[in-house]
Short mmCIF file of C-alpha atoms in Angstrom, two decimals:
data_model
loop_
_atom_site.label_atom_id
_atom_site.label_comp_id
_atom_site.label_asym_id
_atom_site.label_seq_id
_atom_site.Cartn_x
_atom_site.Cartn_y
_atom_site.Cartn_z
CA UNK A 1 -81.27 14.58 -146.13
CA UNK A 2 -78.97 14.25 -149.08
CA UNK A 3 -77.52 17.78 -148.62
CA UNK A 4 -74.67 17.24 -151.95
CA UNK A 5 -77.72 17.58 -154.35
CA UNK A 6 -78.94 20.63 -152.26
CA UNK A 7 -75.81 23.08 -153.39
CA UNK A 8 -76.18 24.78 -155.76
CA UNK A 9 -74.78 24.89 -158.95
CA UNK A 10 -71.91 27.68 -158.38
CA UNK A 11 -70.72 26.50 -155.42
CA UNK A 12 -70.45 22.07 -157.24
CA UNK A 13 -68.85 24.04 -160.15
CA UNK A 14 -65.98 26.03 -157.57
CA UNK A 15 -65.73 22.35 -156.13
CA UNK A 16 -65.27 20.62 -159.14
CA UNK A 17 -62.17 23.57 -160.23
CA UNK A 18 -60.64 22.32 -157.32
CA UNK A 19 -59.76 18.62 -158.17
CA UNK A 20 -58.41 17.09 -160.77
CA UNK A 21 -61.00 15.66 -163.90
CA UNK A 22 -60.22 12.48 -162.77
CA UNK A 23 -61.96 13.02 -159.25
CA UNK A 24 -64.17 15.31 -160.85
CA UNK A 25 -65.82 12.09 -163.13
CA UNK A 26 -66.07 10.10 -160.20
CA UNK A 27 -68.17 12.31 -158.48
CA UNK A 28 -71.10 11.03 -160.60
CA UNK A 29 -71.51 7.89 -157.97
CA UNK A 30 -71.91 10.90 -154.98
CA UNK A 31 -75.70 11.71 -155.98
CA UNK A 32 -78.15 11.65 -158.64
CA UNK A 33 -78.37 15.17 -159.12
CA UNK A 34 -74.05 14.68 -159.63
CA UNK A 35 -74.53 11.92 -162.04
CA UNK A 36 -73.94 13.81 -165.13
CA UNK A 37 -73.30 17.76 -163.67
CA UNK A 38 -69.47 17.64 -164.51
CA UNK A 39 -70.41 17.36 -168.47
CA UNK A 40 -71.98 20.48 -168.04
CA UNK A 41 -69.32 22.12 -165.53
CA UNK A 42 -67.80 25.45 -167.09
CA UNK A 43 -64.47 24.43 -165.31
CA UNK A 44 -62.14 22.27 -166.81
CA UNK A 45 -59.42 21.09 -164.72
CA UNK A 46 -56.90 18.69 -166.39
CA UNK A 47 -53.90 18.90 -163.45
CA UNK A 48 -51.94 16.42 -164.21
CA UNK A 49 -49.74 16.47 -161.32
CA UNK A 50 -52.35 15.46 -159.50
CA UNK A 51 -54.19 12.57 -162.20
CA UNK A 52 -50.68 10.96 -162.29
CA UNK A 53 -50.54 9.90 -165.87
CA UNK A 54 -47.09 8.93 -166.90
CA UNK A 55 -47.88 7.66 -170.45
CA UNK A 56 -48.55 10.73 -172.92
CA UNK A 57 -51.09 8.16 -175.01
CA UNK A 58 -52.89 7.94 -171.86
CA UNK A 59 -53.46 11.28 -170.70
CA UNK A 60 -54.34 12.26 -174.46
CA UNK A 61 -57.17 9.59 -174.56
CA UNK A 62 -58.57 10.79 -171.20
CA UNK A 63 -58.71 14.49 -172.05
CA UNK A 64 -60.11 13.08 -175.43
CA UNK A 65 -63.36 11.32 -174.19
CA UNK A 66 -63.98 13.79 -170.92
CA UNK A 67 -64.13 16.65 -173.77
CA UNK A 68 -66.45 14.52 -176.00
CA UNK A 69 -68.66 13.90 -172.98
CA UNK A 70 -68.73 17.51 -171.93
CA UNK A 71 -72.05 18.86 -173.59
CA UNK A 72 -71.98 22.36 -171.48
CA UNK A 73 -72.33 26.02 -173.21
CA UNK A 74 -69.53 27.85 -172.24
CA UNK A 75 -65.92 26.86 -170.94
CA UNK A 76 -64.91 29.73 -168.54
CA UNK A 77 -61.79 27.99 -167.03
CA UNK A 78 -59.44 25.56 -168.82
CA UNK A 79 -56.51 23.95 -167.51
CA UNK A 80 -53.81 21.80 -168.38
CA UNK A 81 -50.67 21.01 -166.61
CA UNK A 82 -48.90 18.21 -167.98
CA UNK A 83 -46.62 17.15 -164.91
CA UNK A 84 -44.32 15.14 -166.67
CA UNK A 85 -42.27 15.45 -169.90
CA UNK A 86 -44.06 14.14 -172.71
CA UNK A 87 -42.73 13.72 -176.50
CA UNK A 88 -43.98 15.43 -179.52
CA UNK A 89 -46.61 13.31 -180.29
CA UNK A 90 -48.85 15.21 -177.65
CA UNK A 91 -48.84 18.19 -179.11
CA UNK A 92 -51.60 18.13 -181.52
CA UNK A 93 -53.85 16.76 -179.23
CA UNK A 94 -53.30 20.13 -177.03
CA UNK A 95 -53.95 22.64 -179.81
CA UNK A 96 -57.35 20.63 -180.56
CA UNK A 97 -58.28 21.37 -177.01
CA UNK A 98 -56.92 25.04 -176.86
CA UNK A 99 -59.13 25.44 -180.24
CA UNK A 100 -61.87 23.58 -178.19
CA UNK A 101 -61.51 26.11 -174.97
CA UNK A 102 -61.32 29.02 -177.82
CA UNK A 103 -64.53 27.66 -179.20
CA UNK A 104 -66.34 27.61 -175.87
CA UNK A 105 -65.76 31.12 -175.32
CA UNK A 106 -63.16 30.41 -172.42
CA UNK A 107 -62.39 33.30 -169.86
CA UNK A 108 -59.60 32.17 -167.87
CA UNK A 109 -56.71 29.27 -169.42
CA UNK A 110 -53.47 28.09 -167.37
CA UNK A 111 -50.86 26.13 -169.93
CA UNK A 112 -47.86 24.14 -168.11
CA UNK A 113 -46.70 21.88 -170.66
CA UNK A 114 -42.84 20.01 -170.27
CA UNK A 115 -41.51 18.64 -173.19
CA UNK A 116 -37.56 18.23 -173.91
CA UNK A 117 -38.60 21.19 -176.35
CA UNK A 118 -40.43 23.66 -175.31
CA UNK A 119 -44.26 23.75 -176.15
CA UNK A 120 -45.09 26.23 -179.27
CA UNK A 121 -48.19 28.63 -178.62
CA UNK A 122 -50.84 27.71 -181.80
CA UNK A 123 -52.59 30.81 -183.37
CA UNK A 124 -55.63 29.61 -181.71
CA UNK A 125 -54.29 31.38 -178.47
CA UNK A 126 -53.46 34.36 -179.95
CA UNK A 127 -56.30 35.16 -181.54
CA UNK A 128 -58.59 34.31 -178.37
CA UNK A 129 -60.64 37.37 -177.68
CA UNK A 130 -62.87 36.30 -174.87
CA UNK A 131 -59.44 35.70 -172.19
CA UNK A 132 -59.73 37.57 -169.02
CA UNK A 133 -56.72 36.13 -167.37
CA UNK A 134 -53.81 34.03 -168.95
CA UNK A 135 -51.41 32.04 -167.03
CA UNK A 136 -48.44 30.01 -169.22
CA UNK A 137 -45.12 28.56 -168.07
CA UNK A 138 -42.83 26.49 -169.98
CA UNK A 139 -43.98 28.04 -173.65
CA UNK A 140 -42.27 28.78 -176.50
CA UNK A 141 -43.14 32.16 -178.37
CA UNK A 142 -41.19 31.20 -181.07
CA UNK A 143 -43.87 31.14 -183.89
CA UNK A 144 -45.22 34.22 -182.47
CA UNK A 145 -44.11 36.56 -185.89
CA UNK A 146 -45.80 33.92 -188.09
CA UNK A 147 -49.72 34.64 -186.19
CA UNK A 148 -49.72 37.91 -186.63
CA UNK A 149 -51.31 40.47 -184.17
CA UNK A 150 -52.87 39.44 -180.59
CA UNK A 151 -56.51 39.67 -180.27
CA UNK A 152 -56.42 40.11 -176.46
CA UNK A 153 -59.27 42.54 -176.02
CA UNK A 154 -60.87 41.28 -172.53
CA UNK A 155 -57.91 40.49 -171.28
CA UNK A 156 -57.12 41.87 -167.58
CA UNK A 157 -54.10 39.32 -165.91
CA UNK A 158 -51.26 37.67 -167.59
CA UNK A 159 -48.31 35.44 -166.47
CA UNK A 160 -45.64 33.85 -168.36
CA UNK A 161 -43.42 31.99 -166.61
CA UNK A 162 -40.07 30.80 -168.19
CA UNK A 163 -41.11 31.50 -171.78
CA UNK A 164 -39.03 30.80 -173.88
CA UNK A 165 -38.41 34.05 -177.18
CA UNK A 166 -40.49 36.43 -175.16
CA UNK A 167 -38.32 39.46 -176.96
CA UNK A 168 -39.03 42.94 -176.67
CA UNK A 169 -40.99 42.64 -180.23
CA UNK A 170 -42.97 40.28 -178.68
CA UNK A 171 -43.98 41.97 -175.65
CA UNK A 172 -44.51 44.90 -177.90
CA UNK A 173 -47.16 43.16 -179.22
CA UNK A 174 -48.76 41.79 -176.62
CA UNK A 175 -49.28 45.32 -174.73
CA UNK A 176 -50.56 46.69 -178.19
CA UNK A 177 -53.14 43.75 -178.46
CA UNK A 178 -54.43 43.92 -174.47
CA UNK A 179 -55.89 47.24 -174.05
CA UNK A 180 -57.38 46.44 -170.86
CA UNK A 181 -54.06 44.45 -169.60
CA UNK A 182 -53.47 45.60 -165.96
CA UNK A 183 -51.45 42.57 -164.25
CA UNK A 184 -48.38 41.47 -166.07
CA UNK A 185 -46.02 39.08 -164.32
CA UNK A 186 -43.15 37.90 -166.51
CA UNK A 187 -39.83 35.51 -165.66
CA UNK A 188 -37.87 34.97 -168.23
CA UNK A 189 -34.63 33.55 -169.33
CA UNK A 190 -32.07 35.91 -170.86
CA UNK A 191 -30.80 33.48 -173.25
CA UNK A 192 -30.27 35.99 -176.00
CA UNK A 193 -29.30 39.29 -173.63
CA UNK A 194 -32.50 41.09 -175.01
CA UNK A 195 -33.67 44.84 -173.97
CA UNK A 196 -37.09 44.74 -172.46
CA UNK A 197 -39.43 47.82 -172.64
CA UNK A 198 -42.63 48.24 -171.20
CA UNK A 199 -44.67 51.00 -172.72
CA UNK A 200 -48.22 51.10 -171.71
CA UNK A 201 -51.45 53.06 -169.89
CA UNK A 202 -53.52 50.27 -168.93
CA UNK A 203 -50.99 48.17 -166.63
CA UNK A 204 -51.41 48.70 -162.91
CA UNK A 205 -49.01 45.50 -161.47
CA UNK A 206 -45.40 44.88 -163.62
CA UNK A 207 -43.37 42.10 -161.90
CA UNK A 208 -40.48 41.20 -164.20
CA UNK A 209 -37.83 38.64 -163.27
CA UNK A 210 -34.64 38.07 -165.26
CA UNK A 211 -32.69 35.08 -165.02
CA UNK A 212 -29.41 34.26 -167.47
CA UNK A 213 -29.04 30.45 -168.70
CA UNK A 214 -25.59 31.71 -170.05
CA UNK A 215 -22.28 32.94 -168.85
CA UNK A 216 -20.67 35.54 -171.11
CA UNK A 217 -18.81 39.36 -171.16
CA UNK A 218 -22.37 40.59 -172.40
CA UNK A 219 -24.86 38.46 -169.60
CA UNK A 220 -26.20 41.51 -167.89
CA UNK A 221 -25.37 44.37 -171.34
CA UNK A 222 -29.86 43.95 -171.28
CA UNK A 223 -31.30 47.22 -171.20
CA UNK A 224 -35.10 47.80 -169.47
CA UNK A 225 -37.50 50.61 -170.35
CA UNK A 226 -40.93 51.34 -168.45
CA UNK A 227 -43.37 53.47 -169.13
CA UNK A 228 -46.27 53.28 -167.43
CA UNK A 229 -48.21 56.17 -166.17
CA UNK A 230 -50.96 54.19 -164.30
CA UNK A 231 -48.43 51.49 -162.84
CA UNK A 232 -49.54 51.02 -158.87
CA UNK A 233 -47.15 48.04 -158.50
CA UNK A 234 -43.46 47.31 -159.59
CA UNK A 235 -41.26 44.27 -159.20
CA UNK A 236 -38.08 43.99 -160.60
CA UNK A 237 -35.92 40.92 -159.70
CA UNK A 238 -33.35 38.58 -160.60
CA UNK A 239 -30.03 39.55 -163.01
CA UNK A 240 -29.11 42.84 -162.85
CA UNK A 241 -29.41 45.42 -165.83
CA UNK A 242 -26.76 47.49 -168.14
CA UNK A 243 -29.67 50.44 -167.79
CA UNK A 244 -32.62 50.90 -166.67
CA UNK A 245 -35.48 53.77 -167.56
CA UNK A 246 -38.55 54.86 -165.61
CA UNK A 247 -40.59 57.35 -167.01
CA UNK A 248 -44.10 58.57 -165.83
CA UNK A 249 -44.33 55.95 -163.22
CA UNK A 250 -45.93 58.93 -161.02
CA UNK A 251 -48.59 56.76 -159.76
CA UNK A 252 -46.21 54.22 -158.37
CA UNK A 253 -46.94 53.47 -154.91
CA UNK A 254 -45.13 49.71 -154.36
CA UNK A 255 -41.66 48.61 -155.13
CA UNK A 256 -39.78 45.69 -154.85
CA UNK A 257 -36.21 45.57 -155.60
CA UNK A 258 -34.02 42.16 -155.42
CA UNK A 259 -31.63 42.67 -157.92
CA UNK A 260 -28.78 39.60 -157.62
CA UNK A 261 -26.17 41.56 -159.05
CA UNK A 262 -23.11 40.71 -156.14
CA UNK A 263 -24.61 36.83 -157.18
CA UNK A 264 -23.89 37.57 -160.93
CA UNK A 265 -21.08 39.33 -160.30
CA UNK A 266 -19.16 36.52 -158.27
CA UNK A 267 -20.25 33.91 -160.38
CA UNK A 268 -18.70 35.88 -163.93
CA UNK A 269 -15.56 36.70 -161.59
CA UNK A 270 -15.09 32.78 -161.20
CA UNK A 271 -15.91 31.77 -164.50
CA UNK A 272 -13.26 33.76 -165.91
CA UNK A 273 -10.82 32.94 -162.91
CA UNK A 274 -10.74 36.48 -161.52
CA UNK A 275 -10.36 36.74 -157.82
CA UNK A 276 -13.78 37.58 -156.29
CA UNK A 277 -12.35 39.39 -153.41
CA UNK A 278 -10.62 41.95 -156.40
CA UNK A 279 -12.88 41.00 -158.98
CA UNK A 280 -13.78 42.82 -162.10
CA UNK A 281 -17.12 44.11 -161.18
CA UNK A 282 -18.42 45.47 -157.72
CA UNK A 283 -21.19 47.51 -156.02
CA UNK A 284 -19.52 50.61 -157.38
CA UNK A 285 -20.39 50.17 -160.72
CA UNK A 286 -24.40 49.99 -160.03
CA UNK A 287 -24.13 53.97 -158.95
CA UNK A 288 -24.35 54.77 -162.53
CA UNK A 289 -26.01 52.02 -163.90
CA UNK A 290 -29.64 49.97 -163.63
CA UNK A 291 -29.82 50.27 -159.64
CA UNK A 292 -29.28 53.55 -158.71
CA UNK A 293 -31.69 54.92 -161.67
CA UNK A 294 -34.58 52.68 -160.19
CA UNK A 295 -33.98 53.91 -156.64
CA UNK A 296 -34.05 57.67 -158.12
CA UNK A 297 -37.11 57.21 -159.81
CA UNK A 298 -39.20 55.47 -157.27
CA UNK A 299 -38.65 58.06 -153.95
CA UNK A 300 -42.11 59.05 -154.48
CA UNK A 301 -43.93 55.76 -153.46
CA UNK A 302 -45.38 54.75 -150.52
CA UNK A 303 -44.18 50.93 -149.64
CA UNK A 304 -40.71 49.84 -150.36
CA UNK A 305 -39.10 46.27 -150.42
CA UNK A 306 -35.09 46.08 -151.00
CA UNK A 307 -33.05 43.20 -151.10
CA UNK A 308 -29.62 41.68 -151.73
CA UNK A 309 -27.19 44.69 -153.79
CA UNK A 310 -29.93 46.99 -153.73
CA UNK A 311 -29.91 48.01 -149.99
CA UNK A 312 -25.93 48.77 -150.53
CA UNK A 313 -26.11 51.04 -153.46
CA UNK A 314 -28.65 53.04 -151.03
CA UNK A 315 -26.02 52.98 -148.79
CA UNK A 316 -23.84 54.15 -151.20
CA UNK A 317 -25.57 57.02 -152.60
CA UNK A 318 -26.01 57.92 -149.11
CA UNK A 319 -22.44 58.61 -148.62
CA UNK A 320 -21.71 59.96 -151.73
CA UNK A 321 -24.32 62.87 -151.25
CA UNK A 322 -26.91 61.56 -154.24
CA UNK A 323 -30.25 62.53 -154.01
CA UNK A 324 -31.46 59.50 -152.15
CA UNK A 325 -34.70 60.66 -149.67
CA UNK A 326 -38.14 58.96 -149.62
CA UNK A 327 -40.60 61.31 -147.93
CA UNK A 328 -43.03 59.54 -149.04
CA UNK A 329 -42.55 55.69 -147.52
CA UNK A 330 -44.31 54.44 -144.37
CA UNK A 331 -43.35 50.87 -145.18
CA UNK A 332 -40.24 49.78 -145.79
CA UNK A 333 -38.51 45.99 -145.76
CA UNK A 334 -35.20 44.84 -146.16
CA UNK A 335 -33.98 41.59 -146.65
CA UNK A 336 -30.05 41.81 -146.19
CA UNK A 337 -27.46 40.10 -143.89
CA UNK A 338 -27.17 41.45 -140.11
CA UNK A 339 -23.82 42.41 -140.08
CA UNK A 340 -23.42 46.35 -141.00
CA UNK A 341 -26.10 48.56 -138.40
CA UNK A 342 -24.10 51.80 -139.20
CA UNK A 343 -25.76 50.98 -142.90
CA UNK A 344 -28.85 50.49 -141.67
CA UNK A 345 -29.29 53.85 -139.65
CA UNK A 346 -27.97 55.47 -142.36
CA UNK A 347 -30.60 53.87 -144.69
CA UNK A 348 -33.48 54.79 -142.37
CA UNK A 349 -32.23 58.41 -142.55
CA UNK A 350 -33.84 58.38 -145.89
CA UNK A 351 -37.01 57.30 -144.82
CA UNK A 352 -38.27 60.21 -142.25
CA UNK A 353 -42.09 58.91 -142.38
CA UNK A 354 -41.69 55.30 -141.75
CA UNK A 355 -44.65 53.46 -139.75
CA UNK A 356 -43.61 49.95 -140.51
CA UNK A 357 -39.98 48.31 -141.11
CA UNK A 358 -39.93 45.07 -141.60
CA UNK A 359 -36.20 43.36 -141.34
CA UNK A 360 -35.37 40.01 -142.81
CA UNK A 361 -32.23 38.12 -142.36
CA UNK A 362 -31.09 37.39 -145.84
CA UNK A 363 -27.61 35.80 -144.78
CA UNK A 364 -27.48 33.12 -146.77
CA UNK A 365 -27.48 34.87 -150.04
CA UNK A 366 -24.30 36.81 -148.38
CA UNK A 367 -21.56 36.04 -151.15
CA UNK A 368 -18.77 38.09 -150.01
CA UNK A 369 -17.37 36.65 -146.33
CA UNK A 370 -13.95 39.04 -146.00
CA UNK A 371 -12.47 38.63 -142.81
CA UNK A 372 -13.98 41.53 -141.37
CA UNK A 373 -17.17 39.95 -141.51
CA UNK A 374 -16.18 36.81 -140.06
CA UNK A 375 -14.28 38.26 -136.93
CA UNK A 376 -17.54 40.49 -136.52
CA UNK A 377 -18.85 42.26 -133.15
CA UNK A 378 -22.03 43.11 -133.04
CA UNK A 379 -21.75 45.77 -130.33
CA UNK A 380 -18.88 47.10 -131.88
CA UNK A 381 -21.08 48.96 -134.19
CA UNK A 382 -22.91 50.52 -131.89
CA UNK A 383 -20.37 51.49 -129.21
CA UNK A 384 -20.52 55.25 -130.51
CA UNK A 385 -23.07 58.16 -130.20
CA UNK A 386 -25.25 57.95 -132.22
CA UNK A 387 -28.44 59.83 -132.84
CA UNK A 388 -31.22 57.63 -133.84
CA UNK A 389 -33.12 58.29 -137.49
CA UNK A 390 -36.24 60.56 -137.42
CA UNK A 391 -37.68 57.75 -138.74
CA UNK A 392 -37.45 55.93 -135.26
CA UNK A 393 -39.79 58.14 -134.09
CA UNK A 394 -42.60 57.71 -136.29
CA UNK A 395 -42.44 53.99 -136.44
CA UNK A 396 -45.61 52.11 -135.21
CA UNK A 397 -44.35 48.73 -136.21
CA UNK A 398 -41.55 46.19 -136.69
CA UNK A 399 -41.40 42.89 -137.71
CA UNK A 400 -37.69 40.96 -137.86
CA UNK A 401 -37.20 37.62 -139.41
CA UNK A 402 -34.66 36.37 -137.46
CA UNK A 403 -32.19 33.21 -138.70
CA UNK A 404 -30.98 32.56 -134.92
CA UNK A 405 -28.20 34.31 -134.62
CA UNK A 406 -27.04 36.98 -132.01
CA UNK A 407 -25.87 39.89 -134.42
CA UNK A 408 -29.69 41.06 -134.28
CA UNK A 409 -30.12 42.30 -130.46
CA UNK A 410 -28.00 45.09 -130.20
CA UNK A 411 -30.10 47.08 -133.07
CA UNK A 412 -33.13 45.89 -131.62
CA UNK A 413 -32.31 47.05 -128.10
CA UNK A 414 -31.18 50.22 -129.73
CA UNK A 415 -34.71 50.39 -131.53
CA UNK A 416 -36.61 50.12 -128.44
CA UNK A 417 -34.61 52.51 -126.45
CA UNK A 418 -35.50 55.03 -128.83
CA UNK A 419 -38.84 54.07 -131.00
CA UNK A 420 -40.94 56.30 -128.51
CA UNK A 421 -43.93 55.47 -130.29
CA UNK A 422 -43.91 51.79 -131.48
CA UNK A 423 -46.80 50.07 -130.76
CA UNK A 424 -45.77 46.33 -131.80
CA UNK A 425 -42.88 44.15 -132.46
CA UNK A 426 -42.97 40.87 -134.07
CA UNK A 427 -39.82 39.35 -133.82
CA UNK A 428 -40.11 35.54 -135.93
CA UNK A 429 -37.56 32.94 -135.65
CA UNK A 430 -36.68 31.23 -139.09
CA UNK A 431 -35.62 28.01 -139.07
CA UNK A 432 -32.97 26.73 -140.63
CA UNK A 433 -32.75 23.50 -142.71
CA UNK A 434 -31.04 21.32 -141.56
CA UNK A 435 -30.54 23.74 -138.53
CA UNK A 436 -27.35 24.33 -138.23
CA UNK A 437 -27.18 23.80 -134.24
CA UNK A 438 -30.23 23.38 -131.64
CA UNK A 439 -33.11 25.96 -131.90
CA UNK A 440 -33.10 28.55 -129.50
CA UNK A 441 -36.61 28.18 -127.50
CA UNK A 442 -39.09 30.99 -128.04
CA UNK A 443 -38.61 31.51 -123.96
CA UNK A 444 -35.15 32.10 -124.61
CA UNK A 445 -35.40 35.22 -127.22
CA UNK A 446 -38.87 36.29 -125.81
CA UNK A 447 -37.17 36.98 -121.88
CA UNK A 448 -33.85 38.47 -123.91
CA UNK A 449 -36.03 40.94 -125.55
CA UNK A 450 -38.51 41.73 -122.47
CA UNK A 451 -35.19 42.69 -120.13
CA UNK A 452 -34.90 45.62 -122.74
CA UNK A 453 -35.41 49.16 -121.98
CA UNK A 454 -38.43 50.44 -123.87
CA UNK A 455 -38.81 53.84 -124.48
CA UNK A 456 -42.68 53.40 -125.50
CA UNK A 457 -44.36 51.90 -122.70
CA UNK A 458 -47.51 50.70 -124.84
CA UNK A 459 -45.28 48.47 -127.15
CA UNK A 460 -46.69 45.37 -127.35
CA UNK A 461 -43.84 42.34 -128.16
CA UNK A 462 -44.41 39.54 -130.10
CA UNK A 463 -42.61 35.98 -130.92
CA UNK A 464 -43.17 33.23 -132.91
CA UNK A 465 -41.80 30.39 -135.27
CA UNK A 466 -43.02 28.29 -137.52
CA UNK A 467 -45.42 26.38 -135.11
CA UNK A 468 -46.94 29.25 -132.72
CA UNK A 469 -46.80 32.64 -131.42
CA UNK A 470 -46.26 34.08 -127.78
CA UNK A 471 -47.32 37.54 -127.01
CA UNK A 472 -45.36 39.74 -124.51
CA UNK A 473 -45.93 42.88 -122.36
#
């Protein structure tokens, strides 16, 4: 029974998407009902990471003749990656087949083009009405005033991944020309320090990371602005911000938070030769700045992830008295170092309705090592009476990261001796590479764990790695 020729024609097409045109052609020797299909296939897939041509000529005068072959009615998903860096010459031979996807009516296009400069968008993409979903990483909006106005009616997802010139003009202009845009995830490089603002109704995801390519007095003087009054999802990473703005993000419900500003901070400090330990810029000056506005205008939402400076200007506003409560947050995960608890039960003071805190060791993005830190004992921080958050007592579940090292247990022990109602842990080892001594066994941590007290007799423990998982009592 020659089963291949049975399937039908949505399921060869979803096959075909999946490998690269060269495999795709050869399929023709697989059946007789495959003999000519891929000329009619409304997926184009031209990976070239995975065809593995390393002459530009070559790859030009294979996407050439498999789009002169290709007699189908519609081009619904077009791809080109180019995998290595290619000159110039190429790039005329990739705005024919943008025009040629255009032409087709196509749905869904991914661009990943390397060339020593970076790839110029044609009008031909700008003006493509019928895109659903965009994806485009390594392109240049430089041209961008010259086309005039997007035509991005249909469009629902788009990515751009270090573009090159995306400006606040130009994302200005995109929002305006995508109506129906509700996924936008942009990572740019800050090349030119420029303000970002967001300013729509139809976006429902927003991830934004910022990276600088250039060390300077002004490398973090960007401003961001978003306003987005249907916004469900919000990631903000990377270089930190001079100010930030959040207005009518009331339907907010996630929010991720890994601004690198110690990371910035240190490396300015040494560029200019200023001691790190009394350098020019610290935590402190966040309180009034990007951080602290985004953590007082998300307290509403319902999931929470924090990472790297963020979780210490919390802290910080803790202790100064700022409004700094999230009622509203039954999941919350932190990825920091494990080497301040006292900060972390005063963070979970904030968050009296948590059901799930997840806890991630983060050390090695620790900049700051003071000697404090490096004579540190873990016990030391708990040796006092302490009342445990509310929060402990409406958790349900916890999951720790763990990068083998011993400063974890006495905050988990404290968790279990008073999380009356957890129902699971999930404690995971991370491994280290190279490891940086031999790998505790799972037995090891699993029997350290299961000699705790547990206030909530129900709880069930769990450990794993990255090769399996062991359940506990």
């Amino acid at each position: 029974m020659d089963r291949l020729s049975e399937l039908p024609d949505s399921i060869i097409f979803h096959i075909f998407w999946s490998l690269p045109m060269t495999d795709v052609v050869r399929t023709t020797f697989l059946s007789k009902r495959w003999k000519n299909l891929w000329t009619t296939a409304p997926y184009l897939n031209f990976d070239n990471r995975a065809m593995d041509f390393d002459d530009g000529r070559e790859l030009q005068n294979f996407v050439n003749r498999a789009l002169v072959r290709w007699n189908g009615v519609r081009v619904l998903k077009f791809k080109f990656k180019s995998g290595y860096e290619f000159d110039d010459s190429i790039c005329l031979g990739i705005d024919l087949w943008l025009q040629f996807a255009k032409d087709k009516g196509v749905e869904e296009l991914y661009l990943h083009i390397l060339f020593d400069d970076m790839y110029c968008l044609p009008q031909c993409v700008y003006s493509c009405s019928s895109l659903k979903v965009l994806w485009l990483e390594d392109c240049n909006f430089r041209d961008f005033r010259v086309y005039g106005d997007v035509q991005w009616n249909q469009l629902k997802s788009l990515t751009i991944i270090d573009g090159f010139g995306v400006t606040e003009h130009v994302i200005n202009q995109i929002l305006c020309g995508s109506p129906r845009l509700e996924v936008l995830i942009l990572s740019v490089a800050d090349r030119e320090y420029e303000n970002l603002s967001f300013r729509s109704t139809s976006l429902k995801v927003l991830s934004i990371r910022k990276y600088c390519t250039l060390l300077g007095d002004q490398c973090w003087d960007s401003e961001l602005i978003i306003c987005t009054p249907n916004l469900e999802t919000l990631e903000i990473e990377g270089a930190p911000y001079k100010k930030c703005m959040l207005v009518n993000v009331s339907s907010l419900t996630h929010t991720t938070l890994a601004l690198s500003g110690l990371h910035y901070f240190d490396v300015y400090n040494s560029f200019h030769g200023i001691d790190t330990e009394r350098g020019l810029f610290t935590t402190d000056d966040f309180l009034g700045d990007a951080c602290c506005q985004i953590l007082s205008a998300i307290q509403h939402v319902e999931n929470v992830i924090l990472m790297f400076c963020c979780i210490k200007v919390l802290g910080a506003m803790i202790k100064r008295c700022m409004n700094s409560s999230f009622p509203n947050v039954n999941s919350l995960h932190l990825g920091f170092c494990f080497n301040d608890y006292k900060l972390l039960l005063d963070l979970l003071e904030s968050f009296p309705q948590l059901k799930k805190l997840v806890l991630e060791d983060r050390r090695e993005y620790e900049i700051h090592k003071t000697q404090e830190s490096l004579n540190f004992d873990a016990n030391s921080y708990l040796n006092f009476e302490a009342y445990p958050p509310e929060s402990f007592l409406q958790l349900r579940t916890v999951e720790v990261t763990w990068n083998e090292d011993d400063k974890v247990f006495p905050f988990i022990e404290f968790l279990l001796k008073y999380a009356s109602n957890l129902e699971k842990m999930v404690f995971r080892v991370k491994r280290t590479m190279p490891p940086q001594r031999p790998s505790k066994s799972l037995f090891w941590v699993s029997q350290k764990l299961l000699r705790m007290p547990r206030s909530s007799p129900t709880a069930q423990l769990i450990f794993c790695d990255d090769r399996n998982a062991t359940s506990g009592n």
